[in-house]
mmCIF file of C-alpha atoms in Angstrom:
data_model
loop_
_atom_site.group_PDB
_atom_site.id
_atom_site.type_symbol
_atom_site.label_atom_id
_atom_site.label_comp_id
_atom_site.label_asym_id
_atom_site.label_seq_id
_atom_site.Cartn_x
_atom_site.Cartn_y
_atom_site.Cartn_z
ATOM 1 C CA MET A 153 -0.099 0.250 0.152
ATOM 2 C CA ILE A 154 1.220 3.309 -0.578
ATOM 3 C CA ASP A 155 0.663 6.044 1.475
ATOM 4 C CA ASN A 156 0.305 9.558 -0.350
ATOM 5 C CA ARG A 157 -0.427 11.579 3.072
ATOM 6 C CA GLU A 158 3.263 12.658 3.943
ATOM 7 C CA GLY A 159 3.305 13.146 6.846
ATOM 8 C CA THR A 160 0.089 15.549 6.880
ATOM 9 C CA ARG A 161 -2.999 14.993 8.830
ATOM 10 C CA PRO A 162 -6.399 16.649 8.068
ATOM 11 C CA GLY A 163 -7.066 19.675 10.276
ATOM 12 C CA HIS A 164 -3.709 20.559 11.159
ATOM 13 C CA GLY A 165 -3.700 23.586 8.359
ATOM 14 C CA ARG A 166 -2.071 21.801 5.794
ATOM 15 C CA ARG A 167 -4.368 21.505 2.521
ATOM 16 C CA SER A 168 -4.461 17.911 1.235
ATOM 17 C CA ARG A 169 -1.668 17.192 -1.985
ATOM 18 C CA LEU A 170 -5.388 16.302 -3.464
ATOM 19 C CA ALA A 171 -6.588 19.455 -3.534
ATOM 20 C CA ASP A 172 -3.533 20.925 -4.536
ATOM 21 C CA LEU A 173 -3.716 18.668 -7.372
ATOM 22 C CA ALA A 174 -7.025 19.560 -8.175
ATOM 23 C CA ASP A 175 -6.857 23.205 -8.113
ATOM 24 C CA MET A 176 -3.746 22.605 -10.805
ATOM 25 C CA THR A 177 -5.922 20.937 -13.565
ATOM 26 C CA VAL A 178 -7.908 22.702 -16.145
ATOM 27 C CA PRO A 179 -11.528 22.165 -17.111
ATOM 28 C CA ALA A 180 -12.085 20.999 -20.461
ATOM 29 C CA ALA A 181 -14.356 24.319 -20.824
ATOM 30 C CA ALA A 182 -11.436 26.534 -20.259
ATOM 31 C CA VAL A 183 -9.293 24.922 -23.116
ATOM 32 C CA PRO A 184 -9.417 27.430 -26.228
ATOM 33 C CA ALA A 185 -10.994 25.623 -29.068
ATOM 34 C CA ALA A 186 -7.566 26.293 -30.758
ATOM 35 C CA ALA A 187 -5.913 24.064 -28.786
ATOM 36 C CA VAL A 188 -8.076 21.166 -29.548
ATOM 37 C CA PRO A 189 -6.750 18.794 -32.331
ATOM 38 C CA ALA A 190 -9.567 18.313 -35.253
ATOM 39 C CA ALA A 191 -9.219 14.268 -34.486
ATOM 40 C CA ALA A 192 -10.239 15.335 -31.300
ATOM 41 C CA VAL A 193 -13.766 17.115 -31.815
ATOM 42 C CA PRO A 194 -16.782 14.591 -31.841
ATOM 43 C CA ALA A 195 -18.311 13.466 -35.097
ATOM 44 C CA ALA A 196 -21.423 14.950 -33.764
ATOM 45 C CA ALA A 197 -20.211 18.380 -33.759
ATOM 46 C CA VAL A 198 -19.644 18.620 -36.799
ATOM 47 C CA PRO A 199 -22.950 19.699 -39.164
ATOM 48 C CA ALA A 200 -23.942 16.537 -41.256
ATOM 49 C CA ALA A 201 -23.699 18.637 -44.521
ATOM 50 C CA ALA A 202 -20.211 19.375 -43.979
ATOM 51 C CA VAL A 203 -19.441 15.580 -44.271
ATOM 52 C CA PRO A 204 -19.677 14.239 -48.233
ATOM 53 C CA ALA A 205 -22.052 10.864 -48.355
ATOM 54 C CA ALA A 206 -18.777 8.944 -49.372
ATOM 55 C CA ALA A 207 -17.089 9.563 -46.204
ATOM 56 C CA VAL A 208 -19.915 8.384 -44.085
ATOM 57 C CA PRO A 209 -19.164 4.859 -42.947
ATOM 58 C CA ASP A 210 -21.276 1.968 -42.723
ATOM 59 C CA ALA A 211 -22.532 0.724 -39.435
ATOM 60 C CA ARG A 212 -20.452 -2.185 -39.528
ATOM 61 C CA ASP A 213 -17.912 -0.307 -39.888
ATOM 62 C CA GLU A 214 -18.149 1.989 -37.347
ATOM 63 C CA SER A 215 -18.808 -0.942 -35.110
ATOM 64 C CA SER A 216 -15.526 -2.738 -36.113
ATOM 65 C CA ARG A 217 -13.975 0.614 -35.314
ATOM 66 C CA ILE A 218 -15.391 0.990 -31.884
ATOM 67 C CA ARG A 219 -14.527 -2.623 -31.029
ATOM 68 C CA ARG A 220 -10.938 -2.229 -32.230
ATOM 69 C CA GLU A 221 -10.583 1.148 -30.136
ATOM 70 C CA PHE A 222 -12.151 -0.246 -27.091
ATOM 71 C CA ALA A 223 -9.738 -3.291 -27.472
ATOM 72 C CA ALA A 224 -6.778 -1.234 -27.654
ATOM 73 C CA LEU A 225 -8.019 0.683 -24.204
ATOM 74 C CA LEU A 226 -8.814 -2.268 -22.619
ATOM 75 C CA GLY A 227 -5.125 -3.725 -23.359
ATOM 76 C CA GLU A 228 -3.532 -0.081 -22.595
ATOM 77 C CA PHE A 229 -5.436 -0.368 -19.159
ATOM 78 C CA ARG A 230 -4.182 -3.798 -18.490
ATOM 79 C CA ARG A 231 -0.997 -2.990 -19.007
ATOM 80 C CA THR A 232 -0.876 0.346 -16.852
ATOM 81 C CA ALA A 233 -0.511 0.915 -13.352
ATOM 82 C CA VAL A 234 -3.859 2.392 -11.436
ATOM 83 C CA LEU A 235 -4.604 4.164 -8.363
ATOM 84 C CA LEU A 236 -7.255 2.493 -6.098
ATOM 85 C CA PRO A 237 -8.449 4.726 -3.125
ATOM 86 C CA LEU A 238 -9.131 2.765 -0.086
ATOM 87 C CA GLY A 239 -12.212 3.104 2.267
ATOM 88 C CA GLU A 240 -11.794 3.362 6.247
ATOM 89 C CA ASP A 241 -11.848 -0.474 6.253
ATOM 90 C CA ALA A 242 -8.402 -0.570 3.929
ATOM 91 C CA CYS A 243 -10.612 -1.773 1.292
ATOM 92 C CA PRO A 244 -11.003 -0.521 -2.318
ATOM 93 C CA LEU A 245 -13.605 2.306 -2.628
ATOM 94 C CA THR A 246 -16.600 1.262 -4.465
ATOM 95 C CA ALA A 247 -20.072 2.052 -5.656
ATOM 96 C CA ASP A 248 -23.338 -0.290 -5.866
ATOM 97 C CA PHE A 249 -25.168 0.760 -9.079
ATOM 98 C CA ASN A 250 -28.074 -1.423 -10.739
ATOM 99 C CA GLY A 251 -26.758 -5.014 -9.145
ATOM 100 C CA ILE A 252 -23.242 -4.423 -9.776
ATOM 101 C CA ARG A 253 -20.239 -3.405 -7.887
ATOM 102 C CA TRP A 254 -17.890 -0.861 -9.355
ATOM 103 C CA ILE A 255 -14.603 -0.488 -8.104
ATOM 104 C CA TYR A 256 -13.047 3.284 -8.413
ATOM 105 C CA ALA A 257 -9.466 3.443 -10.207
ATOM 106 C CA PHE A 258 -7.836 6.418 -11.192
ATOM 107 C CA SER A 259 -5.026 7.031 -13.921
ATOM 108 C CA ASP A 260 -2.991 9.249 -11.899
ATOM 109 C CA GLU A 261 -2.972 11.566 -8.337
ATOM 110 C CA ALA A 262 -4.958 14.278 -10.401
ATOM 111 C CA ALA A 263 -7.748 12.359 -11.505
ATOM 112 C CA LEU A 264 -8.056 11.156 -8.093
ATOM 113 C CA ALA A 265 -8.045 14.574 -6.718
ATOM 114 C CA ARG A 266 -10.874 15.305 -9.311
ATOM 115 C CA PHE A 267 -12.716 12.703 -7.730
ATOM 116 C CA ALA A 268 -12.379 13.708 -4.095
ATOM 117 C CA VAL A 269 -13.258 17.402 -5.054
ATOM 118 C CA MET A 270 -16.409 15.983 -6.881
ATOM 119 C CA ARG A 271 -17.254 14.123 -3.625
ATOM 120 C CA GLY A 272 -16.613 17.033 -1.137
ATOM 121 C CA ASP A 273 -13.686 15.498 -0.042
ATOM 122 C CA GLY A 274 -10.814 17.059 -1.422
ATOM 123 C CA ALA A 275 -9.166 18.700 1.671
ATOM 124 C CA ARG A 276 -8.951 14.985 3.253
ATOM 125 C CA ALA A 277 -6.273 12.623 2.956
ATOM 126 C CA TRP A 278 -6.245 9.561 0.456
ATOM 127 C CA ASP A 279 -4.815 6.441 1.106
ATOM 128 C CA TYR A 280 -4.668 4.383 -2.201
ATOM 129 C CA GLN A 281 -3.014 1.182 -3.422
ATOM 130 C CA CYS A 282 -0.894 0.984 -6.675
ATOM 131 C CA LEU A 283 -1.399 -1.930 -8.920
ATOM 132 C CA LEU A 284 -1.518 -3.029 -12.598
ATOM 133 C CA GLY A 285 -5.159 -3.078 -14.383
ATOM 134 C CA ALA A 286 -4.639 -6.858 -15.401
ATOM 135 C CA ARG A 287 -4.233 -7.812 -11.505
ATOM 136 C CA LEU A 288 -7.576 -5.641 -10.855
ATOM 137 C CA LEU A 289 -9.735 -7.359 -13.333
ATOM 138 C CA ASP A 290 -7.973 -10.747 -13.008
ATOM 139 C CA GLY A 291 -7.619 -10.872 -9.255
ATOM 140 C CA VAL A 292 -9.424 -8.464 -7.419
ATOM 141 C CA VAL A 293 -12.788 -8.403 -9.163
ATOM 142 C CA PRO A 294 -13.392 -12.257 -8.836
ATOM 143 C CA ALA A 295 -12.204 -11.478 -5.119
ATOM 144 C CA VAL A 296 -15.115 -9.475 -4.401
ATOM 145 C CA GLY A 297 -17.624 -12.289 -4.408
ATOM 146 C CA VAL A 298 -20.743 -10.081 -6.607
ATOM 147 C CA PRO A 299 -20.800 -8.848 -10.163
ATOM 148 C CA CYS A 300 -18.112 -6.052 -10.142
ATOM 149 C CA GLY A 301 -16.869 -3.840 -12.758
ATOM 150 C CA VAL A 302 -14.293 -1.392 -12.747
ATOM 151 C CA ALA A 303 -15.170 2.653 -13.046
ATOM 152 C CA LEU A 304 -12.092 4.613 -14.339
ATOM 153 C CA ASP A 305 -11.207 8.296 -13.406
ATOM 154 C CA VAL A 306 -14.774 8.774 -12.118
ATOM 155 C CA GLY A 307 -15.038 12.740 -11.805
ATOM 156 C CA SER A 308 -12.505 13.284 -14.800
ATOM 157 C CA GLU A 309 -15.421 14.902 -17.254
ATOM 158 C CA GLY A 310 -14.873 12.851 -20.625
ATOM 159 C CA ASP A 311 -12.022 10.802 -19.606
ATOM 160 C CA GLU A 312 -14.371 8.178 -17.624
ATOM 161 C CA VAL A 313 -14.659 4.655 -18.501
ATOM 162 C CA LEU A 314 -16.508 1.874 -17.283
ATOM 163 C CA LEU A 315 -15.203 -1.917 -17.823
ATOM 164 C CA PRO A 316 -18.254 -3.643 -16.961
ATOM 165 C CA PRO A 317 -18.143 -7.567 -15.843
ATOM 166 C CA LEU A 318 -18.535 -9.020 -19.257
ATOM 167 C CA LEU A 319 -16.672 -11.607 -21.210
ATOM 168 C CA GLY A 320 -13.525 -10.566 -22.597
ATOM 169 C CA ILE A 321 -12.981 -7.941 -20.320
ATOM 170 C CA VAL A 322 -13.103 -9.884 -16.750
ATOM 171 C CA PRO A 323 -12.256 -13.584 -16.056
ATOM 172 C CA ASP A 324 -15.317 -15.753 -18.006
ATOM 173 C CA ALA A 325 -15.927 -17.211 -14.621
ATOM 174 C CA VAL A 326 -17.277 -13.862 -13.131
ATOM 175 C CA ALA A 327 -18.602 -12.136 -16.377
ATOM 176 C CA VAL A 328 -22.313 -11.780 -16.501
ATOM 177 C CA ASP A 329 -22.765 -12.638 -19.705
ATOM 178 C CA ALA A 330 -21.232 -16.093 -19.761
ATOM 179 C CA ASP A 331 -24.367 -17.661 -19.317
ATOM 180 C CA GLU A 332 -25.730 -16.023 -22.785
ATOM 181 C CA HIS A 333 -22.810 -17.682 -24.468
ATOM 182 C CA GLY A 334 -22.121 -21.119 -23.217
ATOM 183 C CA GLU A 335 -19.905 -22.315 -20.419
ATOM 184 C CA ASP A 336 -17.136 -22.050 -22.660
ATOM 185 C CA GLY A 337 -17.810 -18.441 -23.764
ATOM 186 C CA GLN A 338 -18.765 -19.160 -27.405
#
């Protein structure tokens, strides 16, 4: 476990490092339009009349592209160390929604800081654990004992990612859609 408190305690006159990090982040609305690359502009922001008919991909191509992008994102997540904020019981912080338990994970301290500020807990010290995304998906999620996914970078508007407990994301034994595909996931 990594303790990021650096010897400070809430209420002792010093601000949390997370609060300082949150103050340093720039909201997306504050970034000038000229600083955003054209590739980052969502397709929905471009008027339909501005797109030639030949440039509109069919639904199958779009679905394939989305699957490839998600597979690349999942692979990157599995190879990257993430931060798991710990609750008072030293277990990873979670939330339950629609019968799924979601483990909060963050790509860096700035993302955790934005989450803390969003919750109104930006001034307190946060303990967290650092581990690889693969270990989180393959080891921690199955150990929870209920359908469980990962909520990455909650509170970082536009950067949030949900990794639900589905085949191909979590181990087959704990995937909620395993029964739909038979025992072997086919």
